[in-house]
mmCIF file of N, CA and C in Angstrom:
data_model
loop_
_atom_site.group_PDB
_atom_site.id
_atom_site.type_symbol
_atom_site.label_atom_id
_atom_site.label_comp_id
_atom_site.label_asym_id
_atom_site.label_seq_id
_atom_site.Cartn_x
_atom_site.Cartn_y
_atom_site.Cartn_z
ATOM 1 N N MET J 34 191.256 -6.733 288.948
ATOM 2 C CA MET J 34 192.045 -6.046 287.970
ATOM 3 C C MET J 34 192.572 -4.718 288.528
ATOM 4 N N GLU J 35 191.709 -4.041 289.295
ATOM 5 C CA GLU J 35 192.098 -2.781 289.891
ATOM 6 C C GLU J 35 193.244 -2.973 290.896
ATOM 7 N N MET J 36 193.222 -4.037 291.634
ATOM 8 C CA MET J 36 194.268 -4.350 292.602
ATOM 9 C C MET J 36 195.599 -4.602 291.874
ATOM 10 N N PHE J 37 195.537 -5.305 290.772
ATOM 11 C CA PHE J 37 196.740 -5.602 289.980
ATOM 12 C C PHE J 37 197.376 -4.311 289.467
ATOM 13 N N LEU J 38 196.566 -3.392 288.967
ATOM 14 C CA LEU J 38 197.087 -2.117 288.460
ATOM 15 C C LEU J 38 197.683 -1.273 289.584
ATOM 16 N N THR J 39 197.065 -1.319 290.768
ATOM 17 C CA THR J 39 197.592 -0.583 291.918
ATOM 18 C C THR J 39 198.954 -1.134 292.327
ATOM 19 N N ILE J 40 199.060 -2.455 292.389
ATOM 20 C CA ILE J 40 200.335 -3.090 292.748
ATOM 21 C C ILE J 40 201.384 -2.760 291.689
ATOM 22 N N LEU J 41 201.018 -2.796 290.423
ATOM 23 C CA LEU J 41 201.934 -2.487 289.336
ATOM 24 C C LEU J 41 202.410 -1.036 289.420
ATOM 25 N N ALA J 42 201.514 -0.110 289.749
ATOM 26 C CA ALA J 42 201.882 1.301 289.882
ATOM 27 C C ALA J 42 202.820 1.509 291.060
ATOM 28 N N ILE J 43 202.545 0.857 292.178
ATOM 29 C CA ILE J 43 203.402 0.984 293.366
ATOM 30 C C ILE J 43 204.789 0.394 293.082
ATOM 31 N N ALA J 44 204.829 -0.766 292.426
ATOM 32 C CA ALA J 44 206.110 -1.383 292.084
ATOM 33 C C ALA J 44 206.894 -0.497 291.124
ATOM 34 N N SER J 45 206.223 0.102 290.156
ATOM 35 C CA SER J 45 206.887 1.005 289.207
ATOM 36 C C SER J 45 207.437 2.232 289.922
ATOM 37 N N ALA J 46 206.664 2.775 290.847
ATOM 38 C CA ALA J 46 207.122 3.940 291.606
ATOM 39 C C ALA J 46 208.342 3.586 292.452
ATOM 40 N N PHE J 47 208.342 2.397 293.053
ATOM 41 C CA PHE J 47 209.484 1.963 293.851
ATOM 42 C C PHE J 47 210.722 1.807 292.973
ATOM 43 N N LEU J 48 210.560 1.193 291.811
ATOM 44 C CA LEU J 48 211.691 1.029 290.897
ATOM 45 C C LEU J 48 212.211 2.385 290.418
ATOM 46 N N ALA J 49 211.317 3.324 290.176
ATOM 47 C CA ALA J 49 211.734 4.664 289.777
ATOM 48 C C ALA J 49 212.512 5.338 290.911
ATOM 49 N N LEU J 50 212.077 5.143 292.138
ATOM 50 C CA LEU J 50 212.778 5.702 293.289
ATOM 51 C C LEU J 50 214.169 5.101 293.420
ATOM 52 N N VAL J 51 214.292 3.796 293.251
ATOM 53 C CA VAL J 51 215.595 3.133 293.326
ATOM 54 C C VAL J 51 216.506 3.641 292.207
ATOM 55 N N ALA J 52 215.975 3.750 290.991
ATOM 56 C CA ALA J 52 216.766 4.248 289.862
ATOM 57 C C ALA J 52 217.199 5.689 290.098
ATOM 58 N N GLY J 53 216.325 6.496 290.651
ATOM 59 C CA GLY J 53 216.675 7.881 290.964
ATOM 60 C C GLY J 53 217.779 7.964 292.004
ATOM 61 N N GLY J 54 217.672 7.145 293.025
ATOM 62 C CA GLY J 54 218.728 7.115 294.053
ATOM 63 C C GLY J 54 220.057 6.680 293.478
ATOM 64 N N SER J 55 220.027 5.689 292.611
ATOM 65 C CA SER J 55 221.251 5.225 291.970
ATOM 66 C C SER J 55 221.854 6.310 291.091
ATOM 67 N N ALA J 56 221.026 7.005 290.350
ATOM 68 C CA ALA J 56 221.503 8.084 289.491
ATOM 69 C C ALA J 56 222.087 9.222 290.328
ATOM 70 N N LEU J 57 221.463 9.526 291.445
ATOM 71 C CA LEU J 57 221.962 10.571 292.325
ATOM 72 C C LEU J 57 223.328 10.198 292.894
ATOM 73 N N ARG J 58 223.485 8.950 293.335
ATOM 74 C CA ARG J 58 224.784 8.494 293.851
ATOM 75 C C ARG J 58 225.861 8.577 292.780
ATOM 76 N N ALA J 59 225.523 8.154 291.566
ATOM 77 C CA ALA J 59 226.492 8.212 290.465
ATOM 78 C C ALA J 59 226.866 9.661 290.173
ATOM 79 N N GLY J 60 225.912 10.549 290.201
ATOM 80 C CA GLY J 60 226.196 11.964 289.968
ATOM 81 C C GLY J 60 227.089 12.546 291.046
ATOM 82 N N LEU J 61 226.842 12.177 292.287
ATOM 83 C CA LEU J 61 227.682 12.663 293.384
ATOM 84 C C LEU J 61 229.098 12.116 293.286
ATOM 85 N N ARG J 62 229.229 10.832 292.897
ATOM 86 C CA ARG J 62 230.578 10.264 292.695
ATOM 87 C C ARG J 62 231.297 10.987 291.566
ATOM 88 N N LEU J 63 230.596 11.290 290.499
ATOM 89 C CA LEU J 63 231.190 12.004 289.378
ATOM 90 C C LEU J 63 231.637 13.391 289.811
ATOM 91 N N ARG J 64 230.811 14.075 290.573
ATOM 92 C CA ARG J 64 231.172 15.421 291.045
ATOM 93 C C ARG J 64 232.389 15.366 291.953
ATOM 94 N N ARG J 65 232.434 14.380 292.841
ATOM 95 C CA ARG J 65 233.574 14.230 293.753
ATOM 96 C C ARG J 65 234.851 13.943 292.962
ATOM 97 N N THR J 66 234.749 13.070 291.964
ATOM 98 C CA THR J 66 235.904 12.747 291.131
ATOM 99 C C THR J 66 236.337 13.966 290.333
ATOM 100 N N TYR J 67 235.390 14.701 289.808
ATOM 101 C CA TYR J 67 235.685 15.915 289.049
ATOM 102 C C TYR J 67 236.448 16.917 289.909
ATOM 103 N N LEU J 68 235.981 17.139 291.123
ATOM 104 C CA LEU J 68 236.644 18.099 292.005
ATOM 105 C C LEU J 68 238.044 17.634 292.399
ATOM 106 N N ALA J 69 238.187 16.337 292.664
ATOM 107 C CA ALA J 69 239.510 15.811 293.023
ATOM 108 C C ALA J 69 240.470 15.938 291.850
ATOM 109 N N LEU J 70 240.013 15.609 290.662
ATOM 110 C CA LEU J 70 240.858 15.701 289.478
ATOM 111 C C LEU J 70 241.229 17.144 289.191
ATOM 112 N N ARG J 71 240.273 18.034 289.308
ATOM 113 C CA ARG J 71 240.544 19.450 289.050
ATOM 114 C C ARG J 71 241.566 19.984 290.042
ATOM 115 N N SER J 72 241.412 19.640 291.294
ATOM 116 C CA SER J 72 242.349 20.090 292.317
ATOM 117 C C SER J 72 243.746 19.546 292.053
ATOM 118 N N HIS J 73 243.817 18.263 291.727
ATOM 119 C CA HIS J 73 245.114 17.642 291.472
ATOM 120 C C HIS J 73 245.787 18.268 290.246
ATOM 121 N N LEU J 74 245.033 18.425 289.165
ATOM 122 C CA LEU J 74 245.608 19.010 287.955
ATOM 123 C C LEU J 74 246.034 20.451 288.186
ATOM 124 N N TYR J 75 245.235 21.199 288.915
ATOM 125 C CA TYR J 75 245.583 22.589 289.176
ATOM 126 C C TYR J 75 246.883 22.678 289.974
ATOM 127 N N SER J 76 247.028 21.846 290.992
ATOM 128 C CA SER J 76 248.254 21.901 291.786
ATOM 129 C C SER J 76 249.463 21.476 290.956
ATOM 130 N N GLU J 77 249.288 20.491 290.075
ATOM 131 C CA GLU J 77 250.391 20.063 289.212
ATOM 132 C C GLU J 77 250.786 21.160 288.233
ATOM 133 N N VAL J 78 249.801 21.841 287.668
ATOM 134 C CA VAL J 78 250.095 22.914 286.721
ATOM 135 C C VAL J 78 250.789 24.070 287.434
ATOM 136 N N VAL J 79 250.352 24.391 288.635
ATOM 137 C CA VAL J 79 251.005 25.450 289.408
ATOM 138 C C VAL J 79 252.455 25.074 289.691
ATOM 139 N N GLN J 80 252.675 23.833 290.080
ATOM 140 C CA GLN J 80 254.034 23.367 290.363
ATOM 141 C C GLN J 80 254.902 23.414 289.099
ATOM 142 N N LEU J 81 254.365 22.966 287.978
ATOM 143 C CA LEU J 81 255.116 23.007 286.726
ATOM 144 C C LEU J 81 255.390 24.437 286.276
ATOM 145 N N ALA J 82 254.442 25.331 286.483
ATOM 146 C CA ALA J 82 254.654 26.731 286.125
ATOM 147 C C ALA J 82 255.788 27.326 286.962
ATOM 148 N N GLY J 83 255.831 26.974 288.239
ATOM 149 C CA GLY J 83 256.928 27.440 289.098
ATOM 150 C C GLY J 83 258.274 26.905 288.631
ATOM 151 N N ARG J 84 258.292 25.637 288.254
ATOM 152 C CA ARG J 84 259.535 25.055 287.750
ATOM 153 C C ARG J 84 259.962 25.706 286.440
ATOM 154 N N ALA J 85 258.996 25.997 285.574
ATOM 155 C CA ALA J 85 259.324 26.652 284.302
ATOM 156 C C ALA J 85 259.893 28.050 284.554
ATOM 157 N N THR J 86 259.351 28.752 285.537
ATOM 158 C CA THR J 86 259.878 30.073 285.887
ATOM 159 C C THR J 86 261.312 29.963 286.401
ATOM 160 N N GLU J 87 261.568 28.970 287.253
ATOM 161 C CA GLU J 87 262.930 28.749 287.747
ATOM 162 C C GLU J 87 263.873 28.432 286.598
ATOM 163 N N LEU J 88 263.398 27.624 285.655
ATOM 164 C CA LEU J 88 264.210 27.261 284.505
ATOM 165 C C LEU J 88 264.517 28.481 283.647
ATOM 166 N N GLU J 89 263.540 29.352 283.470
ATOM 167 C CA GLU J 89 263.777 30.582 282.714
ATOM 168 C C GLU J 89 264.831 31.448 283.390
ATOM 169 N N LYS J 90 264.773 31.558 284.709
ATOM 170 C CA LYS J 90 265.767 32.350 285.441
ATOM 171 C C LYS J 90 267.160 31.734 285.304
ATOM 172 N N SER J 91 267.227 30.413 285.425
ATOM 173 C CA SER J 91 268.515 29.728 285.287
ATOM 174 C C SER J 91 269.076 29.907 283.886
ATOM 175 N N LEU J 92 268.218 29.859 282.891
ATOM 176 C CA LEU J 92 268.677 30.060 281.520
ATOM 177 C C LEU J 92 269.193 31.476 281.308
ATOM 178 N N THR J 93 268.560 32.448 281.932
ATOM 179 C CA THR J 93 269.037 33.822 281.822
ATOM 180 C C THR J 93 270.425 33.944 282.435
ATOM 181 N N ALA J 94 270.617 33.316 283.591
ATOM 182 C CA ALA J 94 271.938 33.347 284.231
ATOM 183 C C ALA J 94 272.970 32.622 283.379
ATOM 184 N N LEU J 95 272.607 31.473 282.819
ATOM 185 C CA LEU J 95 273.534 30.738 281.957
ATOM 186 C C LEU J 95 273.868 31.524 280.694
ATOM 187 N N ASP J 96 272.868 32.179 280.148
ATOM 188 C CA ASP J 96 273.098 32.968 278.944
ATOM 189 C C ASP J 96 274.066 34.114 279.239
ATOM 190 N N ALA J 97 273.895 34.760 280.394
ATOM 191 C CA ALA J 97 274.802 35.850 280.772
ATOM 192 C C ALA J 97 276.222 35.328 280.944
ATOM 193 N N ARG J 98 276.366 34.158 281.544
ATOM 194 C CA ARG J 98 277.700 33.562 281.729
ATOM 195 C C ARG J 98 278.297 33.135 280.397
ATOM 196 N N ALA J 99 277.444 32.614 279.507
ATOM 197 C CA ALA J 99 277.932 32.172 278.198
ATOM 198 C C ALA J 99 278.390 33.358 277.364
ATOM 199 N N GLN J 100 277.763 34.523 277.527
ATOM 200 C CA GLN J 100 278.177 35.713 276.792
ATOM 201 C C GLN J 100 279.586 36.129 277.196
ATOM 202 N N ALA J 101 279.959 35.831 278.425
ATOM 203 C CA ALA J 101 281.277 36.216 278.912
ATOM 204 C C ALA J 101 282.366 35.243 278.449
ATOM 205 N N LEU J 102 282.010 34.076 278.013
ATOM 206 C CA LEU J 102 282.995 33.075 277.583
ATOM 207 C C LEU J 102 283.468 33.368 276.158
ATOM 208 N N PRO J 103 284.566 32.758 275.760
ATOM 209 C CA PRO J 103 285.106 32.996 274.409
ATOM 210 C C PRO J 103 284.117 32.595 273.314
ATOM 211 N N VAL J 104 284.409 33.022 272.125
ATOM 212 C CA VAL J 104 283.536 32.831 270.974
ATOM 213 C C VAL J 104 283.443 31.360 270.581
ATOM 214 N N ARG J 105 284.373 30.543 270.984
ATOM 215 C CA ARG J 105 284.376 29.143 270.554
ATOM 216 C C ARG J 105 283.153 28.361 271.037
ATOM 217 N N ILE J 106 282.392 28.921 271.927
ATOM 218 C CA ILE J 106 281.195 28.208 272.402
ATOM 219 C C ILE J 106 279.925 28.811 271.812
ATOM 220 N N SER J 107 280.020 29.284 270.603
ATOM 221 C CA SER J 107 278.839 29.866 269.959
ATOM 222 C C SER J 107 277.746 28.807 269.777
ATOM 223 N N GLU J 108 278.155 27.546 269.601
ATOM 224 C CA GLU J 108 277.169 26.479 269.481
ATOM 225 C C GLU J 108 276.365 26.352 270.765
ATOM 226 N N LEU J 109 277.034 26.466 271.885
ATOM 227 C CA LEU J 109 276.340 26.429 273.178
ATOM 228 C C LEU J 109 275.356 27.581 273.294
ATOM 229 N N GLN J 110 275.754 28.726 272.810
ATOM 230 C CA GLN J 110 274.859 29.880 272.853
ATOM 231 C C GLN J 110 273.630 29.653 271.967
ATOM 232 N N GLN J 111 273.842 29.007 270.819
ATOM 233 C CA GLN J 111 272.699 28.705 269.949
ATOM 234 C C GLN J 111 271.760 27.715 270.629
ATOM 235 N N ASN J 112 272.343 26.690 271.280
ATOM 236 C CA ASN J 112 271.521 25.717 271.997
ATOM 237 C C ASN J 112 270.755 26.383 273.138
ATOM 238 N N LEU J 113 271.422 27.309 273.815
ATOM 239 C CA LEU J 113 270.746 28.036 274.891
ATOM 240 C C LEU J 113 269.603 28.877 274.339
ATOM 241 N N ALA J 114 269.795 29.474 273.191
ATOM 242 C CA ALA J 114 268.730 30.269 272.585
ATOM 243 C C ALA J 114 267.541 29.386 272.232
ATOM 244 N N THR J 115 267.821 28.214 271.670
ATOM 245 C CA THR J 115 266.748 27.276 271.341
ATOM 246 C C THR J 115 266.034 26.830 272.612
ATOM 247 N N LEU J 116 266.814 26.505 273.631
ATOM 248 C CA LEU J 116 266.230 26.072 274.899
ATOM 249 C C LEU J 116 265.399 27.188 275.527
ATOM 250 N N ARG J 117 265.840 28.404 275.383
ATOM 251 C CA ARG J 117 265.090 29.540 275.919
ATOM 252 C C ARG J 117 263.728 29.657 275.227
ATOM 253 N N VAL J 118 263.718 29.497 273.901
ATOM 254 C CA VAL J 118 262.460 29.587 273.155
ATOM 255 C C VAL J 118 261.506 28.480 273.601
ATOM 256 N N LEU J 119 262.048 27.247 273.724
ATOM 257 C CA LEU J 119 261.212 26.130 274.134
ATOM 258 C C LEU J 119 260.693 26.310 275.561
ATOM 259 N N THR J 120 261.555 26.775 276.441
ATOM 260 C CA THR J 120 261.156 26.994 277.828
ATOM 261 C C THR J 120 260.118 28.102 277.917
ATOM 262 N N ASN J 121 260.308 29.129 277.121
ATOM 263 C CA ASN J 121 259.339 30.226 277.102
ATOM 264 C C ASN J 121 257.980 29.717 276.634
ATOM 265 N N ALA J 122 257.979 28.890 275.584
ATOM 266 C CA ALA J 122 256.724 28.323 275.081
ATOM 267 C C ALA J 122 256.076 27.437 276.144
ATOM 268 N N LEU J 123 256.896 26.638 276.841
ATOM 269 C CA LEU J 123 256.365 25.798 277.912
ATOM 270 C C LEU J 123 255.755 26.644 279.019
ATOM 271 N N GLY J 124 256.443 27.696 279.408
ATOM 272 C CA GLY J 124 255.921 28.579 280.452
ATOM 273 C C GLY J 124 254.606 29.210 280.061
ATOM 274 N N ILE J 125 254.514 29.653 278.808
ATOM 275 C CA ILE J 125 253.271 30.267 278.325
ATOM 276 C C ILE J 125 252.147 29.233 278.325
ATOM 277 N N SER J 126 252.446 28.026 277.836
ATOM 278 C CA SER J 126 251.422 26.972 277.801
ATOM 279 C C SER J 126 250.954 26.619 279.202
ATOM 280 N N LEU J 127 251.877 26.515 280.136
ATOM 281 C CA LEU J 127 251.488 26.173 281.502
ATOM 282 C C LEU J 127 250.668 27.289 282.153
ATOM 283 N N ARG J 128 251.028 28.524 281.884
ATOM 284 C CA ARG J 128 250.242 29.620 282.445
ATOM 285 C C ARG J 128 248.840 29.646 281.840
ATOM 286 N N GLN J 129 248.741 29.344 280.536
ATOM 287 C CA GLN J 129 247.418 29.273 279.913
ATOM 288 C C GLN J 129 246.603 28.134 280.512
ATOM 289 N N ALA J 130 247.245 26.989 280.732
ATOM 290 C CA ALA J 130 246.540 25.860 281.342
ATOM 291 C C ALA J 130 246.108 26.213 282.759
ATOM 292 N N GLN J 131 246.967 26.919 283.470
ATOM 293 C CA GLN J 131 246.639 27.320 284.843
ATOM 294 C C GLN J 131 245.428 28.248 284.841
ATOM 295 N N ARG J 132 245.410 29.206 283.909
ATOM 296 C CA ARG J 132 244.261 30.105 283.822
ATOM 297 C C ARG J 132 242.997 29.348 283.439
ATOM 298 N N ALA J 133 243.129 28.399 282.513
ATOM 299 C CA ALA J 133 241.954 27.634 282.081
ATOM 300 C C ALA J 133 241.404 26.800 283.222
ATOM 301 N N LEU J 134 242.292 26.213 284.001
ATOM 302 C CA LEU J 134 241.822 25.391 285.118
ATOM 303 C C LEU J 134 241.211 26.233 286.221
ATOM 304 N N SER J 135 241.776 27.397 286.459
ATOM 305 C CA SER J 135 241.264 28.198 287.565
ATOM 306 C C SER J 135 239.971 28.924 287.198
ATOM 307 N N SER J 136 239.765 29.266 285.929
ATOM 308 C CA SER J 136 238.581 30.051 285.600
ATOM 309 C C SER J 136 237.404 29.193 285.153
ATOM 310 N N THR J 137 237.628 28.254 284.254
ATOM 311 C CA THR J 137 236.495 27.494 283.730
ATOM 312 C C THR J 137 236.470 26.053 284.196
ATOM 313 N N GLY J 138 237.584 25.526 284.611
ATOM 314 C CA GLY J 138 237.627 24.141 285.062
ATOM 315 C C GLY J 138 237.653 23.172 283.908
ATOM 316 N N ILE J 139 237.614 21.920 284.263
ATOM 317 C CA ILE J 139 237.651 20.854 283.278
ATOM 318 C C ILE J 139 236.234 20.588 282.805
ATOM 319 N N LYS J 140 236.068 20.361 281.543
ATOM 320 C CA LYS J 140 234.734 20.089 280.999
ATOM 321 C C LYS J 140 234.236 18.753 281.523
ATOM 322 N N SER J 141 232.935 18.670 281.741
ATOM 323 C CA SER J 141 232.370 17.448 282.315
ATOM 324 C C SER J 141 232.506 16.263 281.373
ATOM 325 N N SER J 142 232.634 16.518 280.069
ATOM 326 C CA SER J 142 232.812 15.403 279.137
ATOM 327 C C SER J 142 234.138 14.699 279.381
ATOM 328 N N LEU J 143 235.130 15.409 279.887
ATOM 329 C CA LEU J 143 236.411 14.798 280.226
ATOM 330 C C LEU J 143 236.323 14.078 281.567
ATOM 331 N N ALA J 144 235.466 14.542 282.450
ATOM 332 C CA ALA J 144 235.374 13.961 283.786
ATOM 333 C C ALA J 144 234.768 12.567 283.762
ATOM 334 N N ARG J 145 233.867 12.276 282.830
ATOM 335 C CA ARG J 145 233.202 10.974 282.801
ATOM 336 C C ARG J 145 234.189 9.824 282.585
ATOM 337 N N PRO J 146 235.042 9.840 281.536
ATOM 338 C CA PRO J 146 235.992 8.728 281.378
ATOM 339 C C PRO J 146 236.988 8.658 282.527
ATOM 340 N N LEU J 147 237.373 9.808 283.043
ATOM 341 C CA LEU J 147 238.315 9.805 284.153
ATOM 342 C C LEU J 147 237.669 9.253 285.414
ATOM 343 N N SER J 148 236.376 9.509 285.590
ATOM 344 C CA SER J 148 235.653 8.964 286.733
ATOM 345 C C SER J 148 235.658 7.444 286.675
ATOM 346 N N ARG J 149 235.433 6.894 285.487
ATOM 347 C CA ARG J 149 235.449 5.435 285.347
ATOM 348 C C ARG J 149 236.837 4.882 285.692
ATOM 349 N N THR J 150 237.870 5.574 285.242
ATOM 350 C CA THR J 150 239.235 5.125 285.522
ATOM 351 C C THR J 150 239.500 5.124 287.022
ATOM 352 N N PHE J 151 239.123 6.217 287.695
ATOM 353 C CA PHE J 151 239.351 6.300 289.128
ATOM 354 C C PHE J 151 238.530 5.270 289.891
ATOM 355 N N GLU J 152 237.283 5.019 289.431
ATOM 356 C CA GLU J 152 236.459 4.013 290.089
ATOM 357 C C GLU J 152 237.074 2.634 289.951
ATOM 358 N N ALA J 153 237.582 2.315 288.755
ATOM 359 C CA ALA J 153 238.212 1.012 288.538
ATOM 360 C C ALA J 153 239.443 0.867 289.433
ATOM 361 N N ARG J 154 240.217 1.927 289.546
ATOM 362 C CA ARG J 154 241.408 1.892 290.392
ATOM 363 C C ARG J 154 241.020 1.713 291.855
ATOM 364 N N ALA J 155 239.955 2.417 292.290
ATOM 365 C CA ALA J 155 239.502 2.300 293.675
ATOM 366 C C ALA J 155 238.977 0.901 293.954
ATOM 367 N N GLU J 156 238.254 0.317 292.989
ATOM 368 C CA GLU J 156 237.738 -1.035 293.187
ATOM 369 C C GLU J 156 238.885 -2.040 293.291
ATOM 370 N N ARG J 157 239.921 -1.867 292.452
ATOM 371 C CA ARG J 157 241.068 -2.772 292.541
ATOM 372 C C ARG J 157 241.771 -2.620 293.884
ATOM 373 N N ALA J 158 241.853 -1.391 294.378
ATOM 374 C CA ALA J 158 242.493 -1.164 295.670
ATOM 375 C C ALA J 158 241.658 -1.798 296.786
ATOM 376 N N ASP J 159 240.331 -1.668 296.700
ATOM 377 C CA ASP J 159 239.451 -2.275 297.705
ATOM 378 C C ASP J 159 239.553 -3.792 297.657
ATOM 379 N N ASP J 160 239.604 -4.369 296.457
ATOM 380 C CA ASP J 160 239.705 -5.823 296.324
ATOM 381 C C ASP J 160 241.016 -6.338 296.899
ATOM 382 N N SER J 161 242.108 -5.644 296.626
ATOM 383 C CA SER J 161 243.395 -6.108 297.150
ATOM 384 C C SER J 161 243.451 -5.941 298.665
ATOM 385 N N GLY J 162 242.806 -4.902 299.194
ATOM 386 C CA GLY J 162 242.756 -4.711 300.647
ATOM 387 C C GLY J 162 241.955 -5.808 301.317
ATOM 388 N N ALA J 163 240.881 -6.258 300.703
ATOM 389 C CA ALA J 163 240.066 -7.331 301.269
ATOM 390 C C ALA J 163 240.826 -8.646 301.249
ATOM 391 N N ASP J 164 241.601 -8.892 300.203
ATOM 392 C CA ASP J 164 242.385 -10.117 300.126
ATOM 393 C C ASP J 164 243.448 -10.157 301.211
ATOM 394 N N GLU J 165 244.066 -9.014 301.473
ATOM 395 C CA GLU J 165 245.101 -8.965 302.511
ATOM 396 C C GLU J 165 244.498 -9.252 303.889
ATOM 397 N N ARG J 166 243.276 -8.780 304.143
ATOM 398 C CA ARG J 166 242.653 -9.022 305.432
ATOM 399 C C ARG J 166 242.277 -10.476 305.603
ATOM 400 N N ASP J 167 241.928 -11.140 304.504
ATOM 401 C CA ASP J 167 241.549 -12.549 304.557
ATOM 402 C C ASP J 167 242.758 -13.435 304.858
ATOM 403 N N GLU J 168 243.947 -12.986 304.526
ATOM 404 C CA GLU J 168 245.134 -13.803 304.678
ATOM 405 C C GLU J 168 245.812 -13.655 306.039
ATOM 406 N N VAL J 169 245.239 -12.888 306.948
ATOM 407 C CA VAL J 169 245.831 -12.708 308.267
ATOM 408 C C VAL J 169 245.704 -14.011 309.044
ATOM 409 N N PRO J 170 246.846 -14.556 309.540
ATOM 410 C CA PRO J 170 246.777 -15.851 310.257
ATOM 411 C C PRO J 170 246.058 -15.706 311.586
ATOM 412 N N GLN J 171 245.295 -16.727 311.928
ATOM 413 C CA GLN J 171 244.560 -16.763 313.180
ATOM 414 C C GLN J 171 245.432 -17.422 314.262
ATOM 415 N N PRO J 172 245.423 -16.941 315.508
ATOM 416 C CA PRO J 172 246.242 -17.550 316.584
ATOM 417 C C PRO J 172 245.685 -18.876 317.064
#
């Protein structure tokens, strides 16, 4: 009976070790995915913020040119004013997103579903790559 309990304890310890290793690997994959996603989102937000700034400058130039044109294009001036407000709001939102990404990062609760998505995409890419290698004709 003592031998049976010893074997059971050793088997349980081994299973716990395997489960711990699996959990550690999953955690590392999640961290890697989180960092990749954060980096990608941050670069996209920076790029969009730059574009919004360019758009604001272009709108200022267009507004100055529209002021010089005759009064018959007052509708264009109204549209430009509306576009300026929307662009300004977009610029503010993007700058806020940029600050949020750079200071606090993405919450880990968002990283979990995204990690699953990226893993599924990677598995599909690996599967299609393996199929292509299998189809190479032999001489």
